[in-house]
Tab-separated table of C-alpha atoms and ligand atoms in Angstrom:
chain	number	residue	atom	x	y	z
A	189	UNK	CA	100.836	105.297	72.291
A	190	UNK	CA	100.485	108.646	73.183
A	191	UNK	CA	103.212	108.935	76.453
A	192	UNK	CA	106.316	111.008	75.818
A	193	UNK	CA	109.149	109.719	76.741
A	194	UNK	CA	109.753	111.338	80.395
A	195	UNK	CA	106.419	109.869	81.219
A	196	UNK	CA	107.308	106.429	80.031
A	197	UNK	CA	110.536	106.514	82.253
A	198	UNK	CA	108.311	107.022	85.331
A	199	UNK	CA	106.109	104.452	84.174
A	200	UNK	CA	109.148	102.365	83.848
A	201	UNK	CA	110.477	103.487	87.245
A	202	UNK	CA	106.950	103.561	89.237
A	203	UNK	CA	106.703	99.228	87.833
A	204	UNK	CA	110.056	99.064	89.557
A	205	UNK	CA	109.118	100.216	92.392
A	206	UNK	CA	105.818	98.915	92.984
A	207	UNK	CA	106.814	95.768	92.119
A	208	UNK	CA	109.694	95.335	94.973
A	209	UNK	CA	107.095	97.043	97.516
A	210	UNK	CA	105.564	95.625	100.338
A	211	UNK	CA	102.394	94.029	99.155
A	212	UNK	CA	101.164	95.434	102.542
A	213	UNK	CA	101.596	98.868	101.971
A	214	UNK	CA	101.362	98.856	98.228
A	215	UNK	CA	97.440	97.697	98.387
A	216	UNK	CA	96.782	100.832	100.174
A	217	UNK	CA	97.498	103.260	97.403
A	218	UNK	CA	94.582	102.738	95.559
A	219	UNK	CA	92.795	101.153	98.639
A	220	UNK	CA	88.769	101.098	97.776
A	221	UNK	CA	88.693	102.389	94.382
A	222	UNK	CA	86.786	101.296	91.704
A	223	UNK	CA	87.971	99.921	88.645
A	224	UNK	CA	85.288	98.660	85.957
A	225	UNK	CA	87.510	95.653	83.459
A	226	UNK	CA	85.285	96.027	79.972
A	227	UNK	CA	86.380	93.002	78.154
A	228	UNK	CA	84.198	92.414	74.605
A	229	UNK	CA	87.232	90.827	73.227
A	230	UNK	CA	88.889	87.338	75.017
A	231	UNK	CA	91.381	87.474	76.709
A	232	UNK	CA	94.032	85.857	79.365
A	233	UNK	CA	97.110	87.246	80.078
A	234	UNK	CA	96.369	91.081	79.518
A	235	UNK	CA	93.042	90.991	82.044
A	236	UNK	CA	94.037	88.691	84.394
A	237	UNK	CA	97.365	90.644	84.984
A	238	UNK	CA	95.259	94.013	84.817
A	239	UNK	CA	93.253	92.647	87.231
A	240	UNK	CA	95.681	91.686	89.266
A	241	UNK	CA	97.633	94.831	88.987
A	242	UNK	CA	94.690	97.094	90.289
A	243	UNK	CA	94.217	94.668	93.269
A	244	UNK	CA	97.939	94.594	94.378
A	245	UNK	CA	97.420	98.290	94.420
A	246	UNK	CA	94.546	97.834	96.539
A	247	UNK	CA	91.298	98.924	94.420
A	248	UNK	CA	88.136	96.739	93.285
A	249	UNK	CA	87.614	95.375	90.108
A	250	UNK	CA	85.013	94.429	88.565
A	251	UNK	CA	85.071	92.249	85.176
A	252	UNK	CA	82.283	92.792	82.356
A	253	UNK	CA	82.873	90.758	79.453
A	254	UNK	CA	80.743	90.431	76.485
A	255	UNK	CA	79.304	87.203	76.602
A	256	UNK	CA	77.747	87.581	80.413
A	257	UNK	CA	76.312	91.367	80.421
A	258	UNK	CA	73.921	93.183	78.703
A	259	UNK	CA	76.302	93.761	75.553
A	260	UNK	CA	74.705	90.700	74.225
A	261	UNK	CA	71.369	92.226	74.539
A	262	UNK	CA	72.913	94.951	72.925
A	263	UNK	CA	73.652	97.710	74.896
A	264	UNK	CA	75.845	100.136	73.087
A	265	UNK	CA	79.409	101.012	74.297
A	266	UNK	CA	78.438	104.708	75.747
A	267	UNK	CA	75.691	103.160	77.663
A	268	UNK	CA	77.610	100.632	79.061
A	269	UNK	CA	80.546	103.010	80.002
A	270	UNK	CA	77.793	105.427	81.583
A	271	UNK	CA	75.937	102.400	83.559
A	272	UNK	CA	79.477	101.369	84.840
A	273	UNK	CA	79.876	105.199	85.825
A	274	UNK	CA	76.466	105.189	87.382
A	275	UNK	CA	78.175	102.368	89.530
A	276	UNK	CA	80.859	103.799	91.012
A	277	UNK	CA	83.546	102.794	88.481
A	278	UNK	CA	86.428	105.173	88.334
A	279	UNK	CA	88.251	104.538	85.575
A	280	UNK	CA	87.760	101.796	83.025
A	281	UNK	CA	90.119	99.414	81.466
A	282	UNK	CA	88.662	98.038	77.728
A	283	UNK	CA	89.330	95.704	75.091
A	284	UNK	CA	87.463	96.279	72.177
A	285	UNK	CA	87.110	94.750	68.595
A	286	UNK	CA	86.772	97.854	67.043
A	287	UNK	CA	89.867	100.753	66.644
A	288	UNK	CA	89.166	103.817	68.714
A	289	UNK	CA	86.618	102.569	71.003
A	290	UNK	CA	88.767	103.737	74.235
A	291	UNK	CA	88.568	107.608	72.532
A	292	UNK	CA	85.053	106.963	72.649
A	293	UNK	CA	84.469	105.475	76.041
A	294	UNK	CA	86.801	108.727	77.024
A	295	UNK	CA	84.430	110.938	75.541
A	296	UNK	CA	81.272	109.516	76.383
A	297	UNK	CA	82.004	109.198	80.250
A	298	UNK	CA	84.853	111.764	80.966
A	299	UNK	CA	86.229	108.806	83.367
A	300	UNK	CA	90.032	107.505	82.590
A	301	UNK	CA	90.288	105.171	80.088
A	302	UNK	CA	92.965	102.263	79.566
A	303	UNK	CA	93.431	100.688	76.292
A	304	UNK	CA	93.849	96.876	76.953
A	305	UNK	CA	93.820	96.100	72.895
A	306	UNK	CA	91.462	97.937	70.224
A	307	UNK	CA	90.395	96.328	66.975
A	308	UNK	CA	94.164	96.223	65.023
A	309	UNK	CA	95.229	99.503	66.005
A	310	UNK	CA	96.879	99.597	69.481
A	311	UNK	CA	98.032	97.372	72.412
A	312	UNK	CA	99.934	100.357	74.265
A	313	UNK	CA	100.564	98.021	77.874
A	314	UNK	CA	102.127	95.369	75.450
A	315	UNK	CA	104.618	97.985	74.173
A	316	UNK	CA	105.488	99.192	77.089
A	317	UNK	CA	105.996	95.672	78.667
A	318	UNK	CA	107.676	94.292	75.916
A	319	UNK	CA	110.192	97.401	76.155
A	320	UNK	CA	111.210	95.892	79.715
A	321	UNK	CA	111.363	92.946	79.137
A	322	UNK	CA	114.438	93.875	76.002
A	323	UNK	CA	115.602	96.718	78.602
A	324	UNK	CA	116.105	93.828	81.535
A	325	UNK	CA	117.833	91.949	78.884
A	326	UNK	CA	119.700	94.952	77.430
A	327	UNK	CA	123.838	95.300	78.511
A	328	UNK	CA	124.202	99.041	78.351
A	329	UNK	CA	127.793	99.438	78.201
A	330	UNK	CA	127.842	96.794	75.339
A	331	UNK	CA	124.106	97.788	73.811
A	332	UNK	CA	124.015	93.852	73.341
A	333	UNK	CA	120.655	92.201	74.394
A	334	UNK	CA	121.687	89.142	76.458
A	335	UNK	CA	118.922	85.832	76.460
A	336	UNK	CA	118.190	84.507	79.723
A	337	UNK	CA	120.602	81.831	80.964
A	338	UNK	CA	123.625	84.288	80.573
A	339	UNK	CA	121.067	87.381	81.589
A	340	UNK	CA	123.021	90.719	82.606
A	341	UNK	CA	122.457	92.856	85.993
A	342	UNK	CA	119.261	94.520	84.950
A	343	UNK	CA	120.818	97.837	85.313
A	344	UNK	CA	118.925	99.144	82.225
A	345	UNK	CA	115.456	98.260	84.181
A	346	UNK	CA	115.151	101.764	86.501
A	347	UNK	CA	116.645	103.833	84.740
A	348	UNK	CA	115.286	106.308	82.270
A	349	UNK	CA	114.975	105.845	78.964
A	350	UNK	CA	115.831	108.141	75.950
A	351	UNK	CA	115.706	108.232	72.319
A	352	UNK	CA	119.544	106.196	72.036
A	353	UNK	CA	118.555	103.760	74.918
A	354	UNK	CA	118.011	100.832	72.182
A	355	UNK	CA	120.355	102.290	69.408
A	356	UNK	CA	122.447	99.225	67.732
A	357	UNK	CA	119.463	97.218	68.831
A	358	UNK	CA	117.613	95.122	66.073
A	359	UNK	CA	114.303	94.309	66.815
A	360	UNK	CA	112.488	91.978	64.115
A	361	UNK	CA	108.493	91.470	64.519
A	362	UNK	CA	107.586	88.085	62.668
A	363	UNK	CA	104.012	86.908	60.960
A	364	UNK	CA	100.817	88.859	60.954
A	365	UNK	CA	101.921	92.176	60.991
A	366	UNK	CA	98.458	93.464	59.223
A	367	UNK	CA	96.353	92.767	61.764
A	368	UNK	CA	98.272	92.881	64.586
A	369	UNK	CA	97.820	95.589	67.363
A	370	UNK	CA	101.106	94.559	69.456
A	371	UNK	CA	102.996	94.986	66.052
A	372	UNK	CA	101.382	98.282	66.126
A	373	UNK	CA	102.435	99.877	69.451
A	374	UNK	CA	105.775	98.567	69.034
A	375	UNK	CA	106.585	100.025	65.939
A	376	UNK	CA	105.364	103.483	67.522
A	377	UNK	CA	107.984	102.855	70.369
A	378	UNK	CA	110.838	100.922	69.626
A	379	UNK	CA	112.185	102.987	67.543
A	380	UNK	CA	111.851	106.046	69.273
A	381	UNK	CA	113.903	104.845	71.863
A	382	UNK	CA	116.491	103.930	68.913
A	383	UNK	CA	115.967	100.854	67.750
A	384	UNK	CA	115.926	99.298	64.429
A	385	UNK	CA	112.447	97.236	63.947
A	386	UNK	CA	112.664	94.775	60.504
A	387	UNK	CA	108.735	93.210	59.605
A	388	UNK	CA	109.000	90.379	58.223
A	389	UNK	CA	106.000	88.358	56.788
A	390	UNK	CA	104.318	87.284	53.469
A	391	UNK	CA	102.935	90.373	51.490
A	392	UNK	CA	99.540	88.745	52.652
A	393	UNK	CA	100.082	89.754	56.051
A	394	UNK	CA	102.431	92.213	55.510
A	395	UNK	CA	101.544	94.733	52.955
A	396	UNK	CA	105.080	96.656	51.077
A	397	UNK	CA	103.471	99.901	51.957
A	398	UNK	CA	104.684	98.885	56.008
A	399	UNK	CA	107.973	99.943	55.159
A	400	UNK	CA	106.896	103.760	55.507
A	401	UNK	CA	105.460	103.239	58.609
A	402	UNK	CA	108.179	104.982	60.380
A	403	UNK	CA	111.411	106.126	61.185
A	404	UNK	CA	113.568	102.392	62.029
A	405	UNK	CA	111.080	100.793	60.523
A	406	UNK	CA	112.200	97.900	57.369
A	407	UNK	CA	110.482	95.002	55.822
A	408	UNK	CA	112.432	91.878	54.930
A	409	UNK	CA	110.549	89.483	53.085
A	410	UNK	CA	113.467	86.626	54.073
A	411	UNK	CA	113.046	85.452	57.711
A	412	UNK	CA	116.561	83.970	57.730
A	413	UNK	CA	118.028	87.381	56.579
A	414	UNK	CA	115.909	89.120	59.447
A	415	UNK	CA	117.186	86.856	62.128
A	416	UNK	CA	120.683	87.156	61.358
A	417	UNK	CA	120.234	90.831	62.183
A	418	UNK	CA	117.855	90.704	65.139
A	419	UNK	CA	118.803	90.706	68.915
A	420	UNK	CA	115.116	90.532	69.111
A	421	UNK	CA	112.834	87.921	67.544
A	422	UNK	CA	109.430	88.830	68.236
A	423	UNK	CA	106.761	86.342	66.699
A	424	UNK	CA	103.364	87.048	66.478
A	425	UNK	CA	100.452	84.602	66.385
A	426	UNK	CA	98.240	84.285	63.189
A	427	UNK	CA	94.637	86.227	63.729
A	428	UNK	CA	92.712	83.947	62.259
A	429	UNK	CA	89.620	85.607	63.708
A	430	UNK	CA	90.639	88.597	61.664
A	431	UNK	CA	91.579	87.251	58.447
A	432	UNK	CA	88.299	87.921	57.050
A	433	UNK	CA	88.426	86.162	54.274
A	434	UNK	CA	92.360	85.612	53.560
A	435	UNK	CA	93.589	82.321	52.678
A	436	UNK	CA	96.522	81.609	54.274
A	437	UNK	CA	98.546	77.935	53.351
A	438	UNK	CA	99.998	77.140	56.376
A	439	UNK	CA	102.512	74.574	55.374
A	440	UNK	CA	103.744	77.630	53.446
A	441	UNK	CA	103.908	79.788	56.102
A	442	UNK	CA	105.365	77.553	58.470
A	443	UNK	CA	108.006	76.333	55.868
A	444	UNK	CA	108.900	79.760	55.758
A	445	UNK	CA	108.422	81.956	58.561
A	446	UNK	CA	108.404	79.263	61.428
A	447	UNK	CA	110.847	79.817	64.358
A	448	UNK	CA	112.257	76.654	64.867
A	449	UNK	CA	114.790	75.531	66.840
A	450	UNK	CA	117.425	74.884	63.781
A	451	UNK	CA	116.586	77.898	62.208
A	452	UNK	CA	117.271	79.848	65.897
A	453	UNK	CA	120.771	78.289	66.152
A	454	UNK	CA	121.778	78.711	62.906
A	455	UNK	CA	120.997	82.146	62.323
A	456	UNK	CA	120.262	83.956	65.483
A	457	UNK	CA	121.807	81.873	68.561
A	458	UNK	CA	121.989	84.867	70.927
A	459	UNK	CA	118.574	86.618	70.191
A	460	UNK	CA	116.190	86.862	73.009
A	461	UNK	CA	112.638	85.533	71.498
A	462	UNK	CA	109.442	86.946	72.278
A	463	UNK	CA	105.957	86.411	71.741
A	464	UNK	CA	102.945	88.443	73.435
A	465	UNK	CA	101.056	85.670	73.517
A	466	UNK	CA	98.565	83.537	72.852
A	467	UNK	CA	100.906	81.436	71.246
A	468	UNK	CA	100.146	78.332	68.964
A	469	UNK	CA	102.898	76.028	69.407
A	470	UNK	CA	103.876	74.267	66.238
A	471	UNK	CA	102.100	77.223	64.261
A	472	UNK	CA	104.896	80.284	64.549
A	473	UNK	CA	107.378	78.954	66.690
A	474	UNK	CA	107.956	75.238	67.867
A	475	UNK	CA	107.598	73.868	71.500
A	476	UNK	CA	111.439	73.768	71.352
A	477	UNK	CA	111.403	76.991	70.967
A	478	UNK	CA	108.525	78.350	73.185
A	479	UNK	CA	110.218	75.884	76.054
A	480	UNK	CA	113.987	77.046	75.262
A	481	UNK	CA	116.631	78.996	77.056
A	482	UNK	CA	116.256	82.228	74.080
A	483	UNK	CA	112.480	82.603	75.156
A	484	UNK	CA	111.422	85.248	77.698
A	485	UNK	CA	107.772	84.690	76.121
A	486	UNK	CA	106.656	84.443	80.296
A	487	UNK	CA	108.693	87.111	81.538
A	488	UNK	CA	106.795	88.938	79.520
A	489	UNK	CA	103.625	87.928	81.393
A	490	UNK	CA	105.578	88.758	84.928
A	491	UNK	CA	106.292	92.329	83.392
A	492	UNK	CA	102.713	92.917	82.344
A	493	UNK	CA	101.762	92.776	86.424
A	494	UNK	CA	104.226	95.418	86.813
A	495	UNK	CA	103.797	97.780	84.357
A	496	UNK	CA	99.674	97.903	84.235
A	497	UNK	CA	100.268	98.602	88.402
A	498	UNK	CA	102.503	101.773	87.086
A	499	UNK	CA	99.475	102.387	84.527
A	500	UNK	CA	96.529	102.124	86.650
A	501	UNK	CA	98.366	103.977	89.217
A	502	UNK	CA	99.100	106.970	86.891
A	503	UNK	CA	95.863	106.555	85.400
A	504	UNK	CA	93.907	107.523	89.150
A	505	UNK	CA	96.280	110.404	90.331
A	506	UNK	CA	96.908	112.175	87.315
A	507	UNK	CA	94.104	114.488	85.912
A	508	UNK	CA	91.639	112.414	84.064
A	509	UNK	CA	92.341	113.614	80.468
A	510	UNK	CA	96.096	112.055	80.980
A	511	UNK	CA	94.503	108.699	82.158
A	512	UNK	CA	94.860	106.908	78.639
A	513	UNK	CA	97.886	105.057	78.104
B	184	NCD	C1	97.533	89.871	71.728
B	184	NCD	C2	96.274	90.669	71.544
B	184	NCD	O1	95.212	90.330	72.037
B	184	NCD	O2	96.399	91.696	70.892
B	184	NCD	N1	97.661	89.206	72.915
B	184	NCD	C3	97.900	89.857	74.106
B	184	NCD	O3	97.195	90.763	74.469
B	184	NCD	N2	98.930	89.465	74.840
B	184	NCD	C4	97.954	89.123	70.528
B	184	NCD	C5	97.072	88.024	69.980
B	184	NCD	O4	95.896	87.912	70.282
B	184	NCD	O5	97.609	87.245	69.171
């Protein structure tokens, strides 16, 4: 995550915006341009709703995903970034198994580059839409976080955003922490904004050494500790295609880190719950749960339209070394 915080108040302003525009005039602001999607990784919500994004602003997309180009003949990432140059593509949005593979793509073919998820290092669009979707839920004269039936005025939406704008704000990030990329880019910006950000997982998935990640940044090993200080619960979804190797006993787990609908009530009855999705119901968090009035796991979704339009829009009229989010 490599935006300061000026620039992500315009991002935050510019997804206000474009999202309230006329669909009529907004699809002419990036009317005709190409944008290549680079997807070697699956994926629902975060290409479909970059997708989406660069249409509503007008441009063409075009998806290549691993498993129908010539990346399964094995065609190496440069000269698939240059063969997507070659056709017109004018910036590229990837999601790649491997950490640092945008920086590379950037390098290789000069065009701008948006991270949609590398390897276990960064998610930056999840941050960012994760931050508005606390901010819409965020009462700034009480710096309470409000779940959604009793949802406040989302004053805190438009405006800007500044390093107290989540101060007395708990934020707790639940599970696989290790080889999570959404933990990641929410660790880098929660806290800078002010907020407090507790991991909490077994030391399997969460390693001790997590609690020097950062300024804000805690581990508490007790999940019903954590959620009595959390206006945020934010669960994460076990990577099982990057455990390599790590046997995890999920009765355990869920016996102990599962966000259940008793364990909500009892300990954190106002917290707004989040997830970034895929979620495995009865795994993390139950149906209940996923289903309930506390979750805002699918406004999260609806944000993601708005803030990858602010991205791709900032990523093909700024200069093209500020194009990575
Ligand atoms: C996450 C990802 O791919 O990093 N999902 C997402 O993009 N919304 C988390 C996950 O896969 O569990």
């Amino acid at each position: 995550m490599d935006l300061d915080l000026p620039a992500i108040s315009q991002l935050l302003a510019r997804a206000a915006a474009l999202e309230s525009q006329d669909p009529l005039t907004r699809d002419r602001i990036l009317l005709k341009r190409r944008i290549a999607l680079l997807f070697y990784e699956s994926s629902t919500r975060t290409r479909t709703s970059f997708e989406l994004a660069a249409k509503s602003l007008g441009a063409d997309t075009t998806l290549v995903s691993s498993l129908s180009s010539s990346i399964e003949k094995g065609e190496t990432l440069k000269d698939t970034g240059l063969t997507l140059r070659a056709l017109g593509a004018e910036a590229i949005i990837i999601r790649h198994n491997s950490s640092g593979a945008p920086w590379l793509l950037e390098q290789e073919t000069r065009l701008p580059i948006l991270n949609a998820g590398d390897g276990m290092h960064e998610h930056p669009t999840q941050a960012l839409l994760d931050l508005r979707t606390i901010l819409t839920h965020l009462d700034l004269s009480s710096k309470t976080v409000i779940p959604s039936e009793a949802r406040a005025a989302s004053a805190a939406e438009g405006s800007a955003v500044s390093s107290s704008t989540l101060s007395g704000v708990t934020v707790t990030i639940v599970g696989d922490i290790l080889h999570s990329r959404v933990a990641r880019s929410n660790m880098l910006l929660l806290p800078r904004l002010g907020a407090r950000v507790i991991l909490c997982g077994p030391t399997q998935l969460l390693p001790d050494s997590a609690a020097n990640a950062g300024p804000g940044i805690s581990v508490e090993r007790d999940f019903e500790a954590a959620l009595r200080q959390s206006q945020v619960v934010m669960m994460l979804r076990i990577q099982a295609e990057r455990l390599a190797g790590l046997q995890i006993d999920l009765g355990q787990y869920k016996d102990a880190y599962q966000l259940t609908g008793q364990r909500l009530a009892a300990h954190a009855p106002k917290a707004l719950v989040m997830h970034p999705g895929p979620i495995i119901r009865g795994l993390e968090l139950t149906a209940g749960v996923a289903d309930g009035p506390q979750s805002a796991i699918l406004e999260q979704v609806r944000h993601g339209v708005a803030i990858r339009m602010a991205v791709v829009e900032r990523a093909l009229t700024a200069q093209p070394k500020e194009g990575r989010a």
